[in-house]
């Protein structure tokens, strides 16, 4: 873990303000309270892994970070700015859809189910957002897209449609597409959960490479051994509350709470 610790420690002091900060975040769907007061901070350059059982609120919290879900109480900040709202005095005012979309450009998100455009080739999927949202010239966007596809090991599949790609290849295209917007923050919502076991490694290797570059990332994952290897901080969430948080050594190797130990034992037992 020394490499990751030195990577985080190397962040200059002037950039040490949290990239993500949650203060008492609550989220309900009807009468069901899914998040019950989440507090956390993600520093620039950190890899932050959220683990926990299905239905614990991990993916919901991730979607709140880029305002795909609206929180019901608390405060959520990305790079020092409120997510989805503007504060004037003691009151919060929800941002217009256009303002939300503008801020969302700085956050790359990779979903469980790829979400590629089926009628576009791999390279066209990667080109789309920089060209349409950022107004980048098509030639420049294409050059950048090919660089990113090469980076995820798929330059030879640039002309293939999603239906011609394996699930792992589609997910790597989705990662390239998110990177094409040059985001300051990357979110991964269980990026390997929809993949056959033999395809998981290729996607995790790409994410590992991004971690080695010092990218700020928040990952929801059930890949506990992977989280142990790449994370700077691990947060175990259950029932919408934070049960335990700390380094991988603290939370995964030496958990303090019985609930954490039981969860990890179930996932790590051979």
JSON list of N, CA and C in Angstrom, two decimals, residues 122-189:
[
{"chain": "A", "resi": 122, "resn": "UNK", "atom": "N", "xyz": [-17.73, 1.92, -31.78]},
{"chain": "A", "resi": 122, "resn": "UNK", "atom": "CA", "xyz": [-16.99, 2.22, -30.55]},
{"chain": "A", "resi": 122, "resn": "UNK", "atom": "C", "xyz": [-16.40, 3.62, -30.59]},
{"chain": "A", "resi": 123, "resn": "UNK", "atom": "N", "xyz": [-15.74, 3.95, -31.70]},
{"chain": "A", "resi": 123, "resn": "UNK", "atom": "CA", "xyz": [-15.10, 5.26, -31.78]},
{"chain": "A", "resi": 123, "resn": "UNK", "atom": "C", "xyz": [-16.14, 6.38, -31.83]},
{"chain": "A", "resi": 124, "resn": "UNK", "atom": "N", "xyz": [-17.27, 6.14, -32.47]},
{"chain": "A", "resi": 124, "resn": "UNK", "atom": "CA", "xyz": [-18.33, 7.15, -32.52]},
{"chain": "A", "resi": 124, "resn": "UNK", "atom": "C", "xyz": [-18.92, 7.39, -31.13]},
{"chain": "A", "resi": 125, "resn": "UNK", "atom": "N", "xyz": [-19.04, 6.33, -30.32]},
{"chain": "A", "resi": 125, "resn": "UNK", "atom": "CA", "xyz": [-19.52, 6.48, -28.95]},
{"chain": "A", "resi": 125, "resn": "UNK", "atom": "C", "xyz": [-18.59, 7.38, -28.14]},
{"chain": "A", "resi": 126, "resn": "UNK", "atom": "N", "xyz": [-17.28, 7.24, -28.35]},
{"chain": "A", "resi": 126, "resn": "UNK", "atom": "CA", "xyz": [-16.32, 8.03, -27.60]},
{"chain": "A", "resi": 126, "resn": "UNK", "atom": "C", "xyz": [-16.27, 9.47, -28.10]},
{"chain": "A", "resi": 127, "resn": "UNK", "atom": "N", "xyz": [-16.49, 9.66, -29.39]},
{"chain": "A", "resi": 127, "resn": "UNK", "atom": "CA", "xyz": [-16.45, 11.00, -30.00]},
{"chain": "A", "resi": 127, "resn": "UNK", "atom": "C", "xyz": [-17.65, 11.85, -29.60]},
{"chain": "A", "resi": 128, "resn": "UNK", "atom": "N", "xyz": [-18.81, 11.22, -29.40]},
{"chain": "A", "resi": 128, "resn": "UNK", "atom": "CA", "xyz": [-20.08, 11.93, -29.31]},
{"chain": "A", "resi": 128, "resn": "UNK", "atom": "C", "xyz": [-20.09, 13.08, -28.31]},
{"chain": "A", "resi": 129, "resn": "UNK", "atom": "N", "xyz": [-19.73, 12.84, -27.07]},
{"chain": "A", "resi": 129, "resn": "UNK", "atom": "CA", "xyz": [-19.83, 13.89, -26.05]},
{"chain": "A", "resi": 129, "resn": "UNK", "atom": "C", "xyz": [-18.86, 15.04, -26.27]},
{"chain": "A", "resi": 130, "resn": "UNK", "atom": "N", "xyz": [-17.56, 14.78, -26.54]},
{"chain": "A", "resi": 130, "resn": "UNK", "atom": "CA", "xyz": [-16.66, 15.91, -26.79]},
{"chain": "A", "resi": 130, "resn": "UNK", "atom": "C", "xyz": [-17.11, 16.78, -27.97]},
{"chain": "A", "resi": 131, "resn": "UNK", "atom": "N", "xyz": [-17.64, 16.13, -29.01]},
{"chain": "A", "resi": 131, "resn": "UNK", "atom": "CA", "xyz": [-18.06, 16.88, -30.19]},
{"chain": "A", "resi": 131, "resn": "UNK", "atom": "C", "xyz": [-19.36, 17.65, -29.93]},
{"chain": "A", "resi": 132, "resn": "UNK", "atom": "N", "xyz": [-20.35, 16.98, -29.32]},
{"chain": "A", "resi": 132, "resn": "UNK", "atom": "CA", "xyz": [-21.66, 17.60, -29.16]},
{"chain": "A", "resi": 132, "resn": "UNK", "atom": "C", "xyz": [-21.73, 18.53, -27.94]},
{"chain": "A", "resi": 133, "resn": "UNK", "atom": "N", "xyz": [-21.08, 18.14, -26.84]},
{"chain": "A", "resi": 133, "resn": "UNK", "atom": "CA", "xyz": [-21.20, 18.91, -25.60]},
{"chain": "A", "resi": 133, "resn": "UNK", "atom": "C", "xyz": [-20.11, 19.98, -25.51]},
{"chain": "A", "resi": 134, "resn": "UNK", "atom": "N", "xyz": [-18.89, 19.60, -25.84]},
{"chain": "A", "resi": 134, "resn": "UNK", "atom": "CA", "xyz": [-17.77, 20.54, -25.74]},
{"chain": "A", "resi": 134, "resn": "UNK", "atom": "C", "xyz": [-17.53, 21.31, -27.03]},
{"chain": "A", "resi": 135, "resn": "UNK", "atom": "N", "xyz": [-18.16, 20.87, -28.13]},
{"chain": "A", "resi": 135, "resn": "UNK", "atom": "CA", "xyz": [-17.95, 21.54, -29.40]},
{"chain": "A", "resi": 135, "resn": "UNK", "atom": "C", "xyz": [-16.58, 21.30, -30.00]},
{"chain": "A", "resi": 136, "resn": "UNK", "atom": "N", "xyz": [-15.95, 20.20, -29.61]},
{"chain": "A", "resi": 136, "resn": "UNK", "atom": "CA", "xyz": [-14.63, 19.88, -30.15]},
{"chain": "A", "resi": 136, "resn": "UNK", "atom": "C", "xyz": [-14.75, 19.50, -31.63]},
{"chain": "A", "resi": 137, "resn": "UNK", "atom": "N", "xyz": [-13.79, 19.92, -32.42]},
{"chain": "A", "resi": 137, "resn": "UNK", "atom": "CA", "xyz": [-13.78, 19.56, -33.84]},
{"chain": "A", "resi": 137, "resn": "UNK", "atom": "C", "xyz": [-13.77, 18.05, -33.99]},
{"chain": "A", "resi": 138, "resn": "UNK", "atom": "N", "xyz": [-14.53, 17.55, -34.99]},
{"chain": "A", "resi": 138, "resn": "UNK", "atom": "CA", "xyz": [-14.65, 16.11, -35.16]},
{"chain": "A", "resi": 138, "resn": "UNK", "atom": "C", "xyz": [-13.29, 15.44, -35.34]},
{"chain": "A", "resi": 139, "resn": "UNK", "atom": "N", "xyz": [-12.42, 16.07, -36.10]},
{"chain": "A", "resi": 139, "resn": "UNK", "atom": "CA", "xyz": [-11.10, 15.48, -36.34]},
{"chain": "A", "resi": 139, "resn": "UNK", "atom": "C", "xyz": [-10.31, 15.35, -35.04]},
{"chain": "A", "resi": 140, "resn": "UNK", "atom": "N", "xyz": [-10.38, 16.39, -34.22]},
{"chain": "A", "resi": 140, "resn": "UNK", "atom": "CA", "xyz": [-9.68, 16.37, -32.93]},
{"chain": "A", "resi": 140, "resn": "UNK", "atom": "C", "xyz": [-10.30, 15.34, -31.99]},
{"chain": "A", "resi": 141, "resn": "UNK", "atom": "N", "xyz": [-11.64, 15.31, -31.99]},
{"chain": "A", "resi": 141, "resn": "UNK", "atom": "CA", "xyz": [-12.35, 14.36, -31.13]},
{"chain": "A", "resi": 141, "resn": "UNK", "atom": "C", "xyz": [-12.03, 12.92, -31.54]},
{"chain": "A", "resi": 142, "resn": "UNK", "atom": "N", "xyz": [-11.93, 12.70, -32.85]},
{"chain": "A", "resi": 142, "resn": "UNK", "atom": "CA", "xyz": [-11.62, 11.35, -33.33]},
{"chain": "A", "resi": 142, "resn": "UNK", "atom": "C", "xyz": [-10.19, 10.94, -32.94]},
{"chain": "A", "resi": 143, "resn": "UNK", "atom": "N", "xyz": [-9.27, 11.86, -33.06]},
{"chain": "A", "resi": 143, "resn": "UNK", "atom": "CA", "xyz": [-7.88, 11.57, -32.69]},
{"chain": "A", "resi": 143, "resn": "UNK", "atom": "C", "xyz": [-7.80, 11.22, -31.20]},
{"chain": "A", "resi": 144, "resn": "UNK", "atom": "N", "xyz": [-8.49, 12.01, -30.39]},
{"chain": "A", "resi": 144, "resn": "UNK", "atom": "CA", "xyz": [-8.52, 11.76, -28.95]},
{"chain": "A", "resi": 144, "resn": "UNK", "atom": "C", "xyz": [-9.19, 10.42, -28.65]},
{"chain": "A", "resi": 145, "resn": "UNK", "atom": "N", "xyz": [-10.28, 10.12, -29.35]},
{"chain": "A", "resi": 145, "resn": "UNK", "atom": "CA", "xyz": [-11.01, 8.87, -29.13]},
{"chain": "A", "resi": 145, "resn": "UNK", "atom": "C", "xyz": [-10.14, 7.67, -29.45]},
{"chain": "A", "resi": 146, "resn": "UNK", "atom": "N", "xyz": [-9.38, 7.74, -30.52]},
{"chain": "A", "resi": 146, "resn": "UNK", "atom": "CA", "xyz": [-8.51, 6.63, -30.90]},
{"chain": "A", "resi": 146, "resn": "UNK", "atom": "C", "xyz": [-7.40, 6.43, -29.86]},
{"chain": "A", "resi": 147, "resn": "UNK", "atom": "N", "xyz": [-6.90, 7.53, -29.31]},
{"chain": "A", "resi": 147, "resn": "UNK", "atom": "CA", "xyz": [-5.89, 7.42, -28.25]},
{"chain": "A", "resi": 147, "resn": "UNK", "atom": "C", "xyz": [-6.47, 6.72, -27.03]},
{"chain": "A", "resi": 148, "resn": "UNK", "atom": "N", "xyz": [-7.70, 7.07, -26.69]},
{"chain": "A", "resi": 148, "resn": "UNK", "atom": "CA", "xyz": [-8.33, 6.47, -25.52]},
{"chain": "A", "resi": 148, "resn": "UNK", "atom": "C", "xyz": [-8.68, 5.00, -25.75]},
{"chain": "A", "resi": 149, "resn": "UNK", "atom": "N", "xyz": [-9.14, 4.68, -26.96]},
{"chain": "A", "resi": 149, "resn": "UNK", "atom": "CA", "xyz": [-9.42, 3.28, -27.26]},
{"chain": "A", "resi": 149, "resn": "UNK", "atom": "C", "xyz": [-8.15, 2.44, -27.22]},
{"chain": "A", "resi": 150, "resn": "UNK", "atom": "N", "xyz": [-7.06, 3.02, -27.68]},
{"chain": "A", "resi": 150, "resn": "UNK", "atom": "CA", "xyz": [-5.79, 2.31, -27.59]},
{"chain": "A", "resi": 150, "resn": "UNK", "atom": "C", "xyz": [-5.40, 2.12, -26.11]},
{"chain": "A", "resi": 151, "resn": "UNK", "atom": "N", "xyz": [-5.67, 3.12, -25.32]},
{"chain": "A", "resi": 151, "resn": "UNK", "atom": "CA", "xyz": [-5.33, 3.07, -23.90]},
{"chain": "A", "resi": 151, "resn": "UNK", "atom": "C", "xyz": [-6.08, 1.95, -23.18]},
{"chain": "A", "resi": 152, "resn": "UNK", "atom": "N", "xyz": [-7.32, 1.68, -23.61]},
{"chain": "A", "resi": 152, "resn": "UNK", "atom": "CA", "xyz": [-8.09, 0.60, -22.97]},
{"chain": "A", "resi": 152, "resn": "UNK", "atom": "C", "xyz": [-7.98, -0.71, -23.75]},
{"chain": "A", "resi": 153, "resn": "UNK", "atom": "N", "xyz": [-7.06, -0.74, -24.71]},
{"chain": "A", "resi": 153, "resn": "UNK", "atom": "CA", "xyz": [-6.78, -1.97, -25.44]},
{"chain": "A", "resi": 153, "resn": "UNK", "atom": "C", "xyz": [-7.76, -2.34, -26.52]},
{"chain": "A", "resi": 154, "resn": "UNK", "atom": "N", "xyz": [-8.43, -1.32, -27.10]},
{"chain": "A", "resi": 154, "resn": "UNK", "atom": "CA", "xyz": [-9.48, -1.62, -28.08]},
{"chain": "A", "resi": 154, "resn": "UNK", "atom": "C", "xyz": [-9.34, -0.81, -29.37]},
{"chain": "A", "resi": 155, "resn": "UNK", "atom": "N", "xyz": [-8.14, -0.36, -29.69]},
{"chain": "A", "resi": 155, "resn": "UNK", "atom": "CA", "xyz": [-7.97, 0.42, -30.92]},
{"chain": "A", "resi": 155, "resn": "UNK", "atom": "C", "xyz": [-8.39, -0.40, -32.13]},
{"chain": "A", "resi": 156, "resn": "UNK", "atom": "N", "xyz": [-8.20, -1.70, -32.09]},
{"chain": "A", "resi": 156, "resn": "UNK", "atom": "CA", "xyz": [-8.54, -2.56, -33.23]},
{"chain": "A", "resi": 156, "resn": "UNK", "atom": "C", "xyz": [-10.04, -2.80, -33.34]},
{"chain": "A", "resi": 157, "resn": "UNK", "atom": "N", "xyz": [-10.82, -2.35, -32.34]},
{"chain": "A", "resi": 157, "resn": "UNK", "atom": "CA", "xyz": [-12.27, -2.53, -32.35]},
{"chain": "A", "resi": 157, "resn": "UNK", "atom": "C", "xyz": [-13.00, -1.21, -32.59]},
{"chain": "A", "resi": 158, "resn": "UNK", "atom": "N", "xyz": [-12.29, -0.18, -33.01]},
{"chain": "A", "resi": 158, "resn": "UNK", "atom": "CA", "xyz": [-12.88, 1.16, -33.15]},
{"chain": "A", "resi": 158, "resn": "UNK", "atom": "C", "xyz": [-14.10, 1.17, -34.06]},
{"chain": "A", "resi": 159, "resn": "UNK", "atom": "N", "xyz": [-14.09, 0.35, -35.10]},
{"chain": "A", "resi": 159, "resn": "UNK", "atom": "CA", "xyz": [-15.19, 0.36, -36.07]},
{"chain": "A", "resi": 159, "resn": "UNK", "atom": "C", "xyz": [-16.30, -0.62, -35.74]},
{"chain": "A", "resi": 160, "resn": "UNK", "atom": "N", "xyz": [-16.19, -1.31, -34.60]},
{"chain": "A", "resi": 160, "resn": "UNK", "atom": "CA", "xyz": [-17.21, -2.29, -34.22]},
{"chain": "A", "resi": 160, "resn": "UNK", "atom": "C", "xyz": [-18.36, -1.63, -33.48]},
{"chain": "A", "resi": 161, "resn": "UNK", "atom": "N", "xyz": [-19.56, -2.18, -33.70]},
{"chain": "A", "resi": 161, "resn": "UNK", "atom": "CA", "xyz": [-20.74, -1.73, -32.96]},
{"chain": "A", "resi": 161, "resn": "UNK", "atom": "C", "xyz": [-20.81, -2.48, -31.62]},
{"chain": "A", "resi": 162, "resn": "UNK", "atom": "N", "xyz": [-21.52, -1.93, -30.64]},
{"chain": "A", "resi": 162, "resn": "UNK", "atom": "CA", "xyz": [-21.60, -2.61, -29.34]},
{"chain": "A", "resi": 162, "resn": "UNK", "atom": "C", "xyz": [-22.02, -4.07, -29.42]},
{"chain": "A", "resi": 163, "resn": "UNK", "atom": "N", "xyz": [-22.94, -4.37, -30.33]},
{"chain": "A", "resi": 163, "resn": "UNK", "atom": "CA", "xyz": [-23.40, -5.75, -30.46]},
{"chain": "A", "resi": 163, "resn": "UNK", "atom": "C", "xyz": [-22.30, -6.70, -30.93]},
{"chain": "A", "resi": 164, "resn": "UNK", "atom": "N", "xyz": [-21.23, -6.14, -31.47]},
{"chain": "A", "resi": 164, "resn": "UNK", "atom": "CA", "xyz": [-20.10, -6.94, -31.95]},
{"chain": "A", "resi": 164, "resn": "UNK", "atom": "C", "xyz": [-18.99, -7.04, -30.90]},
{"chain": "A", "resi": 165, "resn": "UNK", "atom": "N", "xyz": [-19.23, -6.50, -29.73]},
{"chain": "A", "resi": 165, "resn": "UNK", "atom": "CA", "xyz": [-18.23, -6.49, -28.67]},
{"chain": "A", "resi": 165, "resn": "UNK", "atom": "C", "xyz": [-18.70, -7.33, -27.48]},
{"chain": "A", "resi": 166, "resn": "UNK", "atom": "N", "xyz": [-17.76, -7.90, -26.77]},
{"chain": "A", "resi": 166, "resn": "UNK", "atom": "CA", "xyz": [-18.10, -8.61, -25.53]},
{"chain": "A", "resi": 166, "resn": "UNK", "atom": "C", "xyz": [-18.49, -7.59, -24.46]},
{"chain": "A", "resi": 167, "resn": "UNK", "atom": "N", "xyz": [-19.07, -8.08, -23.37]},
{"chain": "A", "resi": 167, "resn": "UNK", "atom": "CA", "xyz": [-19.45, -7.18, -22.29]},
{"chain": "A", "resi": 167, "resn": "UNK", "atom": "C", "xyz": [-18.25, -6.43, -21.73]},
{"chain": "A", "resi": 168, "resn": "UNK", "atom": "N", "xyz": [-17.12, -7.13, -21.57]},
{"chain": "A", "resi": 168, "resn": "UNK", "atom": "CA", "xyz": [-15.93, -6.48, -21.06]},
{"chain": "A", "resi": 168, "resn": "UNK", "atom": "C", "xyz": [-15.41, -5.41, -22.00]},
{"chain": "A", "resi": 169, "resn": "UNK", "atom": "N", "xyz": [-15.49, -5.69, -23.31]},
{"chain": "A", "resi": 169, "resn": "UNK", "atom": "CA", "xyz": [-15.05, -4.70, -24.29]},
{"chain": "A", "resi": 169, "resn": "UNK", "atom": "C", "xyz": [-15.98, -3.49, -24.29]},
{"chain": "A", "resi": 170, "resn": "UNK", "atom": "N", "xyz": [-17.29, -3.73, -24.17]},
{"chain": "A", "resi": 170, "resn": "UNK", "atom": "CA", "xyz": [-18.23, -2.62, -24.10]},
{"chain": "A", "resi": 170, "resn": "UNK", "atom": "C", "xyz": [-17.95, -1.74, -22.88]},
{"chain": "A", "resi": 171, "resn": "UNK", "atom": "N", "xyz": [-17.64, -2.38, -21.76]},
{"chain": "A", "resi": 171, "resn": "UNK", "atom": "CA", "xyz": [-17.38, -1.59, -20.55]},
{"chain": "A", "resi": 171, "resn": "UNK", "atom": "C", "xyz": [-16.10, -0.77, -20.71]},
{"chain": "A", "resi": 172, "resn": "UNK", "atom": "N", "xyz": [-15.11, -1.31, -21.39]},
{"chain": "A", "resi": 172, "resn": "UNK", "atom": "CA", "xyz": [-13.88, -0.55, -21.61]},
{"chain": "A", "resi": 172, "resn": "UNK", "atom": "C", "xyz": [-14.13, 0.62, -22.57]},
{"chain": "A", "resi": 173, "resn": "UNK", "atom": "N", "xyz": [-15.01, 0.44, -23.54]},
{"chain": "A", "resi": 173, "resn": "UNK", "atom": "CA", "xyz": [-15.41, 1.57, -24.39]},
{"chain": "A", "resi": 173, "resn": "UNK", "atom": "C", "xyz": [-16.12, 2.63, -23.55]},
{"chain": "A", "resi": 174, "resn": "UNK", "atom": "N", "xyz": [-16.96, 2.18, -22.63]},
{"chain": "A", "resi": 174, "resn": "UNK", "atom": "CA", "xyz": [-17.67, 3.12, -21.76]},
{"chain": "A", "resi": 174, "resn": "UNK", "atom": "C", "xyz": [-16.69, 3.92, -20.90]},
{"chain": "A", "resi": 175, "resn": "UNK", "atom": "N", "xyz": [-15.62, 3.29, -20.45]},
{"chain": "A", "resi": 175, "resn": "UNK", "atom": "CA", "xyz": [-14.60, 4.00, -19.68]},
{"chain": "A", "resi": 175, "resn": "UNK", "atom": "C", "xyz": [-13.90, 5.03, -20.56]},
{"chain": "A", "resi": 176, "resn": "UNK", "atom": "N", "xyz": [-13.56, 4.63, -21.79]},
{"chain": "A", "resi": 176, "resn": "UNK", "atom": "CA", "xyz": [-12.93, 5.56, -22.73]},
{"chain": "A", "resi": 176, "resn": "UNK", "atom": "C", "xyz": [-13.85, 6.74, -23.01]},
{"chain": "A", "resi": 177, "resn": "UNK", "atom": "N", "xyz": [-15.14, 6.46, -23.14]},
{"chain": "A", "resi": 177, "resn": "UNK", "atom": "CA", "xyz": [-16.12, 7.53, -23.40]},
{"chain": "A", "resi": 177, "resn": "UNK", "atom": "C", "xyz": [-16.15, 8.52, -22.24]},
{"chain": "A", "resi": 178, "resn": "UNK", "atom": "N", "xyz": [-16.14, 8.02, -21.00]},
{"chain": "A", "resi": 178, "resn": "UNK", "atom": "CA", "xyz": [-16.14, 8.91, -19.84]},
{"chain": "A", "resi": 178, "resn": "UNK", "atom": "C", "xyz": [-14.86, 9.74, -19.79]},
{"chain": "A", "resi": 179, "resn": "UNK", "atom": "N", "xyz": [-13.73, 9.13, -20.11]},
{"chain": "A", "resi": 179, "resn": "UNK", "atom": "CA", "xyz": [-12.45, 9.85, -20.08]},
{"chain": "A", "resi": 179, "resn": "UNK", "atom": "C", "xyz": [-12.36, 10.92, -21.16]},
{"chain": "A", "resi": 180, "resn": "UNK", "atom": "N", "xyz": [-13.11, 10.74, -22.23]},
{"chain": "A", "resi": 180, "resn": "UNK", "atom": "CA", "xyz": [-13.04, 11.68, -23.35]},
{"chain": "A", "resi": 180, "resn": "UNK", "atom": "C", "xyz": [-13.43, 13.09, -22.95]},
{"chain": "A", "resi": 181, "resn": "UNK", "atom": "N", "xyz": [-14.22, 13.22, -21.88]},
{"chain": "A", "resi": 181, "resn": "UNK", "atom": "CA", "xyz": [-14.64, 14.55, -21.42]},
{"chain": "A", "resi": 181, "resn": "UNK", "atom": "C", "xyz": [-13.63, 15.17, -20.45]},
{"chain": "A", "resi": 182, "resn": "UNK", "atom": "N", "xyz": [-12.52, 14.47, -20.23]},
{"chain": "A", "resi": 182, "resn": "UNK", "atom": "CA", "xyz": [-11.47, 14.94, -19.33]},
{"chain": "A", "resi": 182, "resn": "UNK", "atom": "C", "xyz": [-12.04, 15.35, -17.97]},
{"chain": "A", "resi": 183, "resn": "UNK", "atom": "N", "xyz": [-12.73, 14.43, -17.31]},
{"chain": "A", "resi": 183, "resn": "UNK", "atom": "CA", "xyz": [-13.38, 14.76, -16.03]},
{"chain": "A", "resi": 183, "resn": "UNK", "atom": "C", "xyz": [-12.39, 14.92, -14.90]},
{"chain": "A", "resi": 184, "resn": "UNK", "atom": "N", "xyz": [-12.77, 15.71, -13.91]},
{"chain": "A", "resi": 184, "resn": "UNK", "atom": "CA", "xyz": [-11.94, 15.87, -12.71]},
{"chain": "A", "resi": 184, "resn": "UNK", "atom": "C", "xyz": [-12.25, 14.76, -11.70]},
{"chain": "A", "resi": 185, "resn": "UNK", "atom": "N", "xyz": [-13.38, 14.07, -11.90]},
{"chain": "A", "resi": 185, "resn": "UNK", "atom": "CA", "xyz": [-13.81, 13.02, -10.99]},
{"chain": "A", "resi": 185, "resn": "UNK", "atom": "C", "xyz": [-14.43, 11.89, -11.81]},
{"chain": "A", "resi": 186, "resn": "UNK", "atom": "N", "xyz": [-14.05, 10.64, -11.48]},
{"chain": "A", "resi": 186, "resn": "UNK", "atom": "CA", "xyz": [-14.63, 9.47, -12.14]},
{"chain": "A", "resi": 186, "resn": "UNK", "atom": "C", "xyz": [-15.44, 8.67, -11.13]},
{"chain": "A", "resi": 187, "resn": "UNK", "atom": "N", "xyz": [-16.65, 8.29, -11.53]},
{"chain": "A", "resi": 187, "resn": "UNK", "atom": "CA", "xyz": [-17.53, 7.46, -10.71]},
{"chain": "A", "resi": 187, "resn": "UNK", "atom": "C", "xyz": [-17.75, 6.12, -11.41]},
{"chain": "A", "resi": 188, "resn": "UNK", "atom": "N", "xyz": [-17.63, 5.04, -10.68]},
{"chain": "A", "resi": 188, "resn": "UNK", "atom": "CA", "xyz": [-17.84, 3.70, -11.22]},
{"chain": "A", "resi": 188, "resn": "UNK", "atom": "C", "xyz": [-18.90, 2.99, -10.38]},
{"chain": "A", "resi": 189, "resn": "UNK", "atom": "N", "xyz": [-20.01, 2.64, -11.01]},
{"chain": "A", "resi": 189, "resn": "UNK", "atom": "CA", "xyz": [-21.10, 1.97, -10.31]},
{"chain": "A", "resi": 189, "resn": "UNK", "atom": "C", "xyz": [-21.06, 0.48, -10.63]}
]
